[in-house]
PDB file of C-alpha atoms and ligand atoms in Angstrom:
ATOM      1  CA  MET A   1     -45.909-128.369  90.105  1.00  0.00           C
ATOM      2  CA  LYS A   2     -45.363-132.073  89.621  1.00  0.00           C
ATOM      3  CA  LEU A   3     -47.846-134.427  88.052  1.00  0.00           C
ATOM      4  CA  LEU A   4     -47.981-138.144  87.439  1.00  0.00           C
ATOM      5  CA  PHE A   5     -49.661-139.558  84.383  1.00  0.00           C
ATOM      6  CA  ILE A   6     -50.569-143.260  84.586  1.00  0.00           C
ATOM      7  CA  GLY A   7     -50.831-145.338  81.383  1.00  0.00           C
ATOM      8  CA  ASP A   8     -53.957-147.399  80.555  1.00  0.00           C
ATOM      9  CA  ILE A   9     -55.187-149.167  83.701  1.00  0.00           C
ATOM     10  CA  VAL A  10     -56.068-152.760  82.717  1.00  0.00           C
ATOM     11  CA  GLY A  11     -58.673-154.632  84.786  1.00  0.00           C
ATOM     12  CA  GLN A  12     -58.542-155.436  88.456  1.00  0.00           C
ATOM     13  CA  PRO A  13     -54.751-156.030  88.529  1.00  0.00           C
ATOM     14  CA  GLY A  14     -54.282-152.527  87.121  1.00  0.00           C
ATOM     15  CA  ARG A  15     -56.671-150.990  89.658  1.00  0.00           C
ATOM     16  CA  ASN A  16     -54.852-152.850  92.469  1.00  0.00           C
ATOM     17  CA  ALA A  17     -51.517-151.493  91.258  1.00  0.00           C
ATOM     18  CA  VAL A  18     -52.832-147.924  91.394  1.00  0.00           C
ATOM     19  CA  LYS A  19     -54.363-148.460  94.839  1.00  0.00           C
ATOM     20  CA  ASN A  20     -51.190-149.968  96.284  1.00  0.00           C
ATOM     21  CA  LEU A  21     -48.480-147.947  94.552  1.00  0.00           C
ATOM     22  CA  LEU A  22     -49.944-144.445  94.241  1.00  0.00           C
ATOM     23  CA  PRO A  23     -49.604-143.387  97.916  1.00  0.00           C
ATOM     24  CA  LYS A  24     -45.871-144.230  97.791  1.00  0.00           C
ATOM     25  CA  LEU A  25     -45.379-142.489  94.430  1.00  0.00           C
ATOM     26  CA  ARG A  26     -47.236-139.376  95.655  1.00  0.00           C
ATOM     27  CA  GLU A  27     -44.821-139.120  98.562  1.00  0.00           C
ATOM     28  CA  GLN A  28     -41.664-140.143  96.705  1.00  0.00           C
ATOM     29  CA  HIS A  29     -42.171-137.598  93.894  1.00  0.00           C
ATOM     30  CA  ALA A  30     -44.027-134.955  95.962  1.00  0.00           C
ATOM     31  CA  LEU A  31     -46.859-135.096  93.428  1.00  0.00           C
ATOM     32  CA  ASP A  32     -49.447-132.317  93.193  1.00  0.00           C
ATOM     33  CA  PHE A  33     -51.755-133.934  90.651  1.00  0.00           C
ATOM     34  CA  VAL A  34     -52.431-137.371  89.164  1.00  0.00           C
ATOM     35  CA  ILE A  35     -54.056-138.200  85.819  1.00  0.00           C
ATOM     36  CA  ALA A  36     -54.729-141.756  84.619  1.00  0.00           C
ATOM     37  CA  ASN A  37     -56.057-143.336  81.448  1.00  0.00           C
ATOM     38  CA  GLY A  38     -58.909-145.639  82.524  1.00  0.00           C
ATOM     39  CA  GLU A  39     -60.194-146.971  79.186  1.00  0.00           C
ATOM     40  CA  ASN A  40     -59.374-150.611  80.077  1.00  0.00           C
ATOM     41  CA  SER A  41     -60.191-150.493  83.792  1.00  0.00           C
ATOM     42  CA  ALA A  42     -63.366-152.637  83.613  1.00  0.00           C
ATOM     43  CA  GLY A  43     -62.317-156.232  82.853  1.00  0.00           C
ATOM     44  CA  GLY A  44     -59.830-154.902  80.303  1.00  0.00           C
ATOM     45  CA  SER A  45     -62.512-153.214  78.174  1.00  0.00           C
ATOM     46  CA  GLY A  46     -64.105-149.891  78.976  1.00  0.00           C
ATOM     47  CA  ILE A  47     -64.872-148.178  82.245  1.00  0.00           C
ATOM     48  CA  THR A  48     -67.825-148.068  84.644  1.00  0.00           C
ATOM     49  CA  PRO A  49     -68.769-145.728  87.522  1.00  0.00           C
ATOM     50  CA  ARG A  50     -67.529-148.467  89.892  1.00  0.00           C
ATOM     51  CA  THR A  51     -64.059-148.854  88.366  1.00  0.00           C
ATOM     52  CA  ALA A  52     -63.744-145.077  87.943  1.00  0.00           C
ATOM     53  CA  GLY A  53     -64.741-144.668  91.609  1.00  0.00           C
ATOM     54  CA  GLU A  54     -62.019-147.094  92.671  1.00  0.00           C
ATOM     55  CA  ILE A  55     -59.440-145.159  90.646  1.00  0.00           C
ATOM     56  CA  PHE A  56     -60.532-141.790  92.080  1.00  0.00           C
ATOM     57  CA  ASP A  57     -60.525-143.253  95.619  1.00  0.00           C
ATOM     58  CA  ALA A  58     -56.946-144.442  95.043  1.00  0.00           C
ATOM     59  CA  GLY A  59     -55.896-140.806  94.608  1.00  0.00           C
ATOM     60  CA  VAL A  60     -56.271-140.096  90.887  1.00  0.00           C
ATOM     61  CA  ASP A  61     -57.631-136.602  90.162  1.00  0.00           C
ATOM     62  CA  VAL A  62     -58.689-136.942  86.509  1.00  0.00           C
ATOM     63  CA  ILE A  63     -59.389-139.998  84.308  1.00  0.00           C
ATOM     64  CA  THR A  64     -58.917-139.937  80.528  1.00  0.00           C
ATOM     65  CA  SER A  65     -60.041-142.547  78.004  1.00  0.00           C
ATOM     66  CA  GLY A  66     -59.801-143.618  74.368  1.00  0.00           C
ATOM     67  CA  ASP A  67     -61.189-145.972  71.747  1.00  0.00           C
ATOM     68  CA  HIS A  68     -62.496-148.444  74.382  1.00  0.00           C
ATOM     69  CA  LEU A  69     -64.779-145.691  75.712  1.00  0.00           C
ATOM     70  CA  TRP A  70     -68.069-147.369  74.771  1.00  0.00           C
ATOM     71  CA  ASP A  71     -67.277-150.988  75.777  1.00  0.00           C
ATOM     72  CA  GLN A  72     -69.395-150.788  78.972  1.00  0.00           C
ATOM     73  CA  LYS A  73     -72.831-149.195  78.663  1.00  0.00           C
ATOM     74  CA  GLU A  74     -72.576-147.768  82.206  1.00  0.00           C
ATOM     75  CA  VAL A  75     -70.043-145.282  80.806  1.00  0.00           C
ATOM     76  CA  MET A  76     -73.042-143.122  79.833  1.00  0.00           C
ATOM     77  CA  GLU A  77     -73.494-142.283  83.520  1.00  0.00           C
ATOM     78  CA  LEU A  78     -69.875-141.134  83.801  1.00  0.00           C
ATOM     79  CA  LEU A  79     -70.131-139.073  80.612  1.00  0.00           C
ATOM     80  CA  ALA A  80     -73.276-137.371  81.893  1.00  0.00           C
ATOM     81  CA  ASN A  81     -72.316-136.738  85.524  1.00  0.00           C
ATOM     82  CA  GLU A  82     -68.577-137.008  86.216  1.00  0.00           C
ATOM     83  CA  LYS A  83     -66.616-133.833  85.419  1.00  0.00           C
ATOM     84  CA  ARG A  84     -63.315-135.552  86.326  1.00  0.00           C
ATOM     85  CA  PHE A  85     -63.836-138.075  83.489  1.00  0.00           C
ATOM     86  CA  LEU A  86     -62.748-137.099  79.967  1.00  0.00           C
ATOM     87  CA  ARG A  87     -63.396-138.711  76.595  1.00  0.00           C
ATOM     88  CA  PRO A  88     -61.493-137.924  73.375  1.00  0.00           C
ATOM     89  CA  LEU A  89     -62.260-134.331  72.391  1.00  0.00           C
ATOM     90  CA  ASN A  90     -62.625-135.043  68.694  1.00  0.00           C
ATOM     91  CA  TYR A  91     -65.921-136.960  68.749  1.00  0.00           C
ATOM     92  CA  PRO A  92     -68.603-135.317  66.599  1.00  0.00           C
ATOM     93  CA  ALA A  93     -70.413-132.344  68.144  1.00  0.00           C
ATOM     94  CA  GLY A  94     -73.288-133.487  70.343  1.00  0.00           C
ATOM     95  CA  THR A  95     -71.524-136.606  71.716  1.00  0.00           C
ATOM     96  CA  PRO A  96     -72.079-136.925  75.494  1.00  0.00           C
ATOM     97  CA  GLY A  97     -69.217-136.022  77.802  1.00  0.00           C
ATOM     98  CA  ARG A  98     -66.310-133.627  77.443  1.00  0.00           C
ATOM     99  CA  GLY A  99     -62.796-133.742  76.023  1.00  0.00           C
ATOM    100  CA  SER A 100     -61.147-131.272  78.359  1.00  0.00           C
ATOM    101  CA  GLY A 101     -61.445-129.665  81.756  1.00  0.00           C
ATOM    102  CA  VAL A 102     -59.723-127.140  83.988  1.00  0.00           C
ATOM    103  CA  PHE A 103     -59.079-128.450  87.482  1.00  0.00           C
ATOM    104  CA  GLU A 104     -57.774-126.886  90.660  1.00  0.00           C
ATOM    105  CA  VAL A 105     -54.660-128.406  92.150  1.00  0.00           C
ATOM    106  CA  GLN A 106     -55.331-129.136  95.810  1.00  0.00           C
ATOM    107  CA  SER A 107     -52.762-127.796  98.316  1.00  0.00           C
ATOM    108  CA  PRO A 108     -50.126-126.815  95.753  1.00  0.00           C
ATOM    109  CA  LYS A 109     -46.582-126.245  96.991  1.00  0.00           C
ATOM    110  CA  SER A 110     -46.158-123.408  94.500  1.00  0.00           C
ATOM    111  CA  LYS A 111     -45.191-119.927  95.640  1.00  0.00           C
ATOM    112  CA  VAL A 112     -46.149-118.416  92.294  1.00  0.00           C
ATOM    113  CA  GLN A 113     -49.894-118.417  92.450  1.00  0.00           C
ATOM    114  CA  SER A 114     -52.489-120.131  94.534  1.00  0.00           C
ATOM    115  CA  PRO A 115     -54.580-122.025  93.722  1.00  0.00           C
ATOM    116  CA  ILE A 116     -53.016-123.387  90.544  1.00  0.00           C
ATOM    117  CA  SER A 117     -55.264-124.484  87.701  1.00  0.00           C
ATOM    118  CA  ILE A 118     -54.373-127.277  85.291  1.00  0.00           C
ATOM    119  CA  GLY A 119     -56.033-127.928  81.966  1.00  0.00           C
ATOM    120  CA  VAL A 120     -56.335-131.571  80.920  1.00  0.00           C
ATOM    121  CA  LEU A 121     -57.110-132.530  77.338  1.00  0.00           C
ATOM    122  CA  ASN A 122     -57.838-135.981  75.851  1.00  0.00           C
ATOM    123  CA  VAL A 123     -57.551-136.418  72.074  1.00  0.00           C
ATOM    124  CA  GLN A 124     -57.678-139.522  69.857  1.00  0.00           C
ATOM    125  CA  GLY A 125     -55.480-140.089  66.821  1.00  0.00           C
ATOM    126  CA  ARG A 126     -56.844-140.890  63.363  1.00  0.00           C
ATOM    127  CA  THR A 127     -54.153-143.115  61.850  1.00  0.00           C
ATOM    128  CA  PHE A 128     -54.999-146.846  62.220  1.00  0.00           C
ATOM    129  CA  MET A 129     -57.710-145.960  64.769  1.00  0.00           C
ATOM    130  CA  GLN A 130     -61.391-146.865  64.947  1.00  0.00           C
ATOM    131  CA  PRO A 131     -63.829-145.199  64.887  1.00  0.00           C
ATOM    132  CA  PRO A 132     -62.589-142.395  62.623  1.00  0.00           C
ATOM    133  CA  LEU A 133     -63.009-139.165  64.575  1.00  0.00           C
ATOM    134  CA  GLU A 134     -62.893-135.469  63.696  1.00  0.00           C
ATOM    135  CA  HIS A 135     -59.610-133.662  62.986  1.00  0.00           C
ATOM    136  CA  ALA A 136     -57.315-134.240  65.978  1.00  0.00           C
ATOM    137  CA  PHE A 137     -54.724-131.519  65.287  1.00  0.00           C
ATOM    138  CA  LEU A 138     -57.072-128.653  64.438  1.00  0.00           C
ATOM    139  CA  LEU A 139     -59.619-129.342  67.172  1.00  0.00           C
ATOM    140  CA  ALA A 140     -56.846-129.759  69.759  1.00  0.00           C
ATOM    141  CA  ALA A 141     -55.275-126.431  68.735  1.00  0.00           C
ATOM    142  CA  GLU A 142     -58.626-124.643  69.119  1.00  0.00           C
ATOM    143  CA  GLU A 143     -59.250-126.265  72.493  1.00  0.00           C
ATOM    144  CA  VAL A 144     -55.724-125.412  73.723  1.00  0.00           C
ATOM    145  CA  LYS A 145     -56.349-121.781  72.788  1.00  0.00           C
ATOM    146  CA  ARG A 146     -59.517-121.802  74.906  1.00  0.00           C
ATOM    147  CA  LEU A 147     -57.768-123.537  77.828  1.00  0.00           C
ATOM    148  CA  ARG A 148     -54.846-121.072  77.737  1.00  0.00           C
ATOM    149  CA  GLU A 149     -57.247-118.233  78.528  1.00  0.00           C
ATOM    150  CA  ARG A 150     -57.599-119.904  81.936  1.00  0.00           C
ATOM    151  CA  THR A 151     -54.207-121.559  82.537  1.00  0.00           C
ATOM    152  CA  LYS A 152     -50.823-122.113  80.880  1.00  0.00           C
ATOM    153  CA  ILE A 153     -50.437-125.493  82.599  1.00  0.00           C
ATOM    154  CA  ILE A 154     -51.957-127.976  80.162  1.00  0.00           C
ATOM    155  CA  PHE A 155     -51.548-131.760  79.979  1.00  0.00           C
ATOM    156  CA  VAL A 156     -52.591-133.717  76.880  1.00  0.00           C
ATOM    157  CA  ASP A 157     -53.255-137.483  76.682  1.00  0.00           C
ATOM    158  CA  PHE A 158     -53.009-138.293  72.959  1.00  0.00           C
ATOM    159  CA  HIS A 159     -54.577-141.718  72.495  1.00  0.00           C
ATOM    160  CA  ALA A 160     -53.144-142.961  69.228  1.00  0.00           C
ATOM    161  CA  GLU A 161     -51.467-145.866  67.453  1.00  0.00           C
ATOM    162  CA  ALA A 162     -48.964-144.400  64.984  1.00  0.00           C
ATOM    163  CA  THR A 163     -45.714-143.043  66.414  1.00  0.00           C
ATOM    164  CA  SER A 164     -45.457-140.553  63.524  1.00  0.00           C
ATOM    165  CA  GLU A 165     -48.897-139.089  64.277  1.00  0.00           C
ATOM    166  CA  LYS A 166     -48.045-138.864  67.980  1.00  0.00           C
ATOM    167  CA  ILE A 167     -44.710-137.101  67.470  1.00  0.00           C
ATOM    168  CA  ALA A 168     -46.124-134.742  64.825  1.00  0.00           C
ATOM    169  CA  PHE A 169     -49.114-133.887  67.058  1.00  0.00           C
ATOM    170  CA  ALA A 170     -46.848-133.077  70.005  1.00  0.00           C
ATOM    171  CA  ARG A 171     -44.412-131.070  67.842  1.00  0.00           C
ATOM    172  CA  PHE A 172     -47.429-129.151  66.487  1.00  0.00           C
ATOM    173  CA  LEU A 173     -48.440-128.211  70.056  1.00  0.00           C
ATOM    174  CA  ASP A 174     -44.879-127.511  71.268  1.00  0.00           C
ATOM    175  CA  GLY A 175     -44.821-124.309  73.300  1.00  0.00           C
ATOM    176  CA  ARG A 176     -48.605-124.249  73.666  1.00  0.00           C
ATOM    177  CA  VAL A 177     -49.007-127.078  76.210  1.00  0.00           C
ATOM    178  CA  SER A 178     -46.911-128.330  79.137  1.00  0.00           C
ATOM    179  CA  ALA A 179     -46.883-131.984  78.105  1.00  0.00           C
ATOM    180  CA  VAL A 180     -48.154-134.472  75.546  1.00  0.00           C
ATOM    181  CA  VAL A 181     -48.032-138.111  76.598  1.00  0.00           C
ATOM    182  CA  GLY A 182     -49.297-140.883  74.337  1.00  0.00           C
ATOM    183  CA  THR A 183     -51.454-143.859  75.295  1.00  0.00           C
ATOM    184  CA  HIS A 184     -53.165-146.795  73.518  1.00  0.00           C
ATOM    185  CA  THR A 185     -50.290-149.050  72.417  1.00  0.00           C
ATOM    186  CA  HIS A 186     -49.744-150.357  75.985  1.00  0.00           C
ATOM    187  CA  VAL A 187     -45.992-150.408  75.277  1.00  0.00           C
ATOM    188  CA  GLN A 188     -43.883-147.827  77.093  1.00  0.00           C
ATOM    189  CA  THR A 189     -41.451-146.010  74.815  1.00  0.00           C
ATOM    190  CA  ALA A 190     -38.028-144.667  75.848  1.00  0.00           C
ATOM    191  CA  ASP A 191     -38.141-141.307  74.037  1.00  0.00           C
ATOM    192  CA  GLU A 192     -39.050-138.958  76.874  1.00  0.00           C
ATOM    193  CA  GLN A 193     -37.789-135.451  76.115  1.00  0.00           C
ATOM    194  CA  ILE A 194     -38.608-131.761  76.317  1.00  0.00           C
ATOM    195  CA  PHE A 195     -39.081-130.040  72.951  1.00  0.00           C
ATOM    196  CA  PRO A 196     -37.510-126.596  72.272  1.00  0.00           C
ATOM    197  CA  GLY A 197     -40.769-124.750  73.037  1.00  0.00           C
ATOM    198  CA  GLY A 198     -41.014-126.342  76.492  1.00  0.00           C
ATOM    199  CA  THR A 199     -43.463-129.199  75.892  1.00  0.00           C
ATOM    200  CA  ALA A 200     -42.584-132.492  77.598  1.00  0.00           C
ATOM    201  CA  TYR A 201     -43.188-135.553  75.455  1.00  0.00           C
ATOM    202  CA  LEU A 202     -43.363-139.348  75.649  1.00  0.00           C
ATOM    203  CA  THR A 203     -44.746-141.376  72.727  1.00  0.00           C
ATOM    204  CA  ASP A 204     -46.425-143.922  74.995  1.00  0.00           C
ATOM    205  CA  ALA A 205     -46.783-144.169  78.758  1.00  0.00           C
ATOM    206  CA  GLY A 206     -47.273-147.959  78.653  1.00  0.00           C
ATOM    207  CA  PHE A 207     -49.999-149.729  80.635  1.00  0.00           C
ATOM    208  CA  THR A 208     -50.754-150.445  84.268  1.00  0.00           C
ATOM    209  CA  GLY A 209     -51.620-154.086  84.832  1.00  0.00           C
ATOM    210  CA  PRO A 210     -50.261-157.620  84.306  1.00  0.00           C
ATOM    211  CA  HIS A 211     -47.151-157.624  82.113  1.00  0.00           C
ATOM    212  CA  GLU A 212     -46.792-161.414  81.895  1.00  0.00           C
ATOM    213  CA  SER A 213     -49.267-161.050  79.032  1.00  0.00           C
ATOM    214  CA  VAL A 214     -49.892-159.651  75.560  1.00  0.00           C
ATOM    215  CA  LEU A 215     -50.760-156.006  76.293  1.00  0.00           C
ATOM    216  CA  GLY A 216     -52.496-157.100  79.519  1.00  0.00           C
ATOM    217  CA  ARG A 217     -54.361-160.168  78.181  1.00  0.00           C
ATOM    218  CA  GLU A 218     -53.613-163.901  78.646  1.00  0.00           C
ATOM    219  CA  ILE A 219     -50.904-164.937  76.205  1.00  0.00           C
ATOM    220  CA  GLU A 220     -52.240-168.245  74.789  1.00  0.00           C
ATOM    221  CA  PRO A 221     -55.584-167.013  73.336  1.00  0.00           C
ATOM    222  CA  VAL A 222     -53.807-164.129  71.588  1.00  0.00           C
ATOM    223  CA  ILE A 223     -51.261-166.512  70.011  1.00  0.00           C
ATOM    224  CA  LYS A 224     -54.164-168.795  68.969  1.00  0.00           C
ATOM    225  CA  ARG A 225     -55.970-165.848  67.400  1.00  0.00           C
ATOM    226  CA  PHE A 226     -52.896-165.027  65.304  1.00  0.00           C
ATOM    227  CA  LEU A 227     -52.407-168.702  64.393  1.00  0.00           C
ATOM    228  CA  THR A 228     -56.010-169.481  63.422  1.00  0.00           C
ATOM    229  CA  ALA A 229     -57.596-166.073  62.690  1.00  0.00           C
ATOM    230  CA  MET A 230     -60.554-167.339  64.754  1.00  0.00           C
ATOM    231  CA  PRO A 231     -62.119-165.199  67.496  1.00  0.00           C
ATOM    232  CA  GLN A 232     -60.937-165.954  71.043  1.00  0.00           C
ATOM    233  CA  ARG A 233     -61.869-164.789  74.528  1.00  0.00           C
ATOM    234  CA  PHE A 234     -59.086-162.568  75.812  1.00  0.00           C
ATOM    235  CA  GLU A 235     -59.121-162.721  79.617  1.00  0.00           C
ATOM    236  CA  VAL A 236     -57.109-160.190  81.611  1.00  0.00           C
ATOM    237  CA  ALA A 237     -53.795-161.791  82.660  1.00  0.00           C
ATOM    238  CA  LYS A 238     -52.647-161.947  86.296  1.00  0.00           C
ATOM    239  CA  ASN A 239     -48.907-161.865  86.787  1.00  0.00           C
ATOM    240  CA  ARG A 240     -46.026-159.355  86.969  1.00  0.00           C
ATOM    241  CA  VAL A 241     -48.250-156.373  87.665  1.00  0.00           C
ATOM    242  CA  GLN A 242     -46.624-153.015  86.983  1.00  0.00           C
ATOM    243  CA  LEU A 243     -47.665-149.375  87.063  1.00  0.00           C
ATOM    244  CA  HIS A 244     -46.436-147.468  84.015  1.00  0.00           C
ATOM    245  CA  GLY A 245     -46.456-143.744  83.419  1.00  0.00           C
ATOM    246  CA  ALA A 246     -44.454-140.560  83.613  1.00  0.00           C
ATOM    247  CA  VAL A 247     -43.742-137.858  86.175  1.00  0.00           C
ATOM    248  CA  ILE A 248     -43.627-134.353  84.746  1.00  0.00           C
ATOM    249  CA  GLU A 249     -42.383-131.253  86.502  1.00  0.00           C
ATOM    250  CA  ILE A 250     -43.862-127.993  85.222  1.00  0.00           C
ATOM    251  CA  ASP A 251     -42.866-124.383  85.872  1.00  0.00           C
ATOM    252  CA  ASP A 252     -46.048-122.860  87.299  1.00  0.00           C
ATOM    253  CA  ALA A 253     -45.468-119.355  85.957  1.00  0.00           C
ATOM    254  CA  SER A 254     -44.660-120.230  82.330  1.00  0.00           C
ATOM    255  CA  GLY A 255     -46.447-123.584  82.012  1.00  0.00           C
ATOM    256  CA  LYS A 256     -43.285-125.000  80.428  1.00  0.00           C
ATOM    257  CA  ALA A 257     -42.006-128.443  81.378  1.00  0.00           C
ATOM    258  CA  VAL A 258     -38.827-128.616  83.430  1.00  0.00           C
ATOM    259  CA  LYS A 259     -38.399-132.390  83.604  1.00  0.00           C
ATOM    260  CA  ILE A 260     -39.993-135.633  82.426  1.00  0.00           C
ATOM    261  CA  GLN A 261     -39.200-139.022  83.875  1.00  0.00           C
ATOM    262  CA  ARG A 262     -40.641-142.427  82.938  1.00  0.00           C
ATOM    263  CA  VAL A 263     -42.176-144.527  85.697  1.00  0.00           C
ATOM    264  CA  SER A 264     -42.268-148.336  85.796  1.00  0.00           C
ATOM    265  CA  GLU A 265     -43.044-149.744  89.248  1.00  0.00           C
ATOM    266  CA  ASN A 266     -43.563-153.362  90.260  1.00  0.00           C
ATOM    267  CA  LEU A 267     -46.469-154.327  92.458  1.00  0.00           C
ATOM    268  CA  ILE A 268     -44.948-156.758  94.918  1.00  0.00           C
TER     269      ILE A 268
HETATM  270 FE1  FE2 B   1     -55.761-149.181  76.216  1.00  0.00          FE
HETATM  271 FE1  FE2 B   2     -56.950-147.648  73.225  1.00  0.00          FE
END
C-alpha cells in the first residue's frame, strides 16, 4: 500500500493547499491512505471540529496533532467524539482522546489481504518540548506491541524538536513499525531513508502552508520579537503556499517499507 503523510497544516492557506492538491496527489501516487498533522490548522494554533472537518472532507483519513493540541477549546469535542483524530499518546493516563488507532484502508489495491488495516500512532518528544509528557520511547514500544497484534502496517508521527531524539526514537522502533516521520519543526529535512529493519524514516515532514514566512507566520513580527524580546501577534502569512510531506510505500504482507519519497508541492 501507499500512504501520504502531510506535515503540519498551518491555517487557512494550509487547508486550501490540502483541498486543492490532494486529489492530484492521490491520483499521481495511487495513494491508499492519507494522514495529516493538523495541530496548526485553526489560525495557526490548534484545531477545531470545523478545521478538522475541512481536512477530512479534502480526503485525509486520519489527523494527528502535537504540542498545540489545546490552543482551541473546541478540541475537547474532537477528543471526545472523533476516532480519526489522534493526540500524542504519552499524555498522562486519563487525558481525553487517544494516541493511536487501527483504521481500515478503503478499496486497497493489495492482492495480499483485504481489507488492509493500518495502525497510526502519534507520540510527542520530551527534549526541548512543553509540556513535559510521559516516557515517549517506552510507551510507544508498548503501544506498538498492542497494535502489531492487529496489523504489521504501522505509521508513527513523532512530534518532536530535537533531531537526535527523533533519529534515536525511530532507530529504537526499526523493524517494529513501517514508518516514523517527524513533525513540529516545520522545516522539511532531506534525510529520508529506510533503516535495516525496514522502517522508513524522515526527521521532519515540513509544514503545509505559506512559506514566504517564518514557519508559517508573518516575517516582520517574528523578527521584532527576536529584536526586542517583547510579545508580538504572529498572524498566519499568505504567500508561496506549499504542501509538504512524504509518500511511503509499504509491503502489505511484512509491514516493511519499500520506498520513501519527500513531497513538496506548490499551490498555484
Ligand atoms: Fe506545528
Ligand atoms: Fe508542534
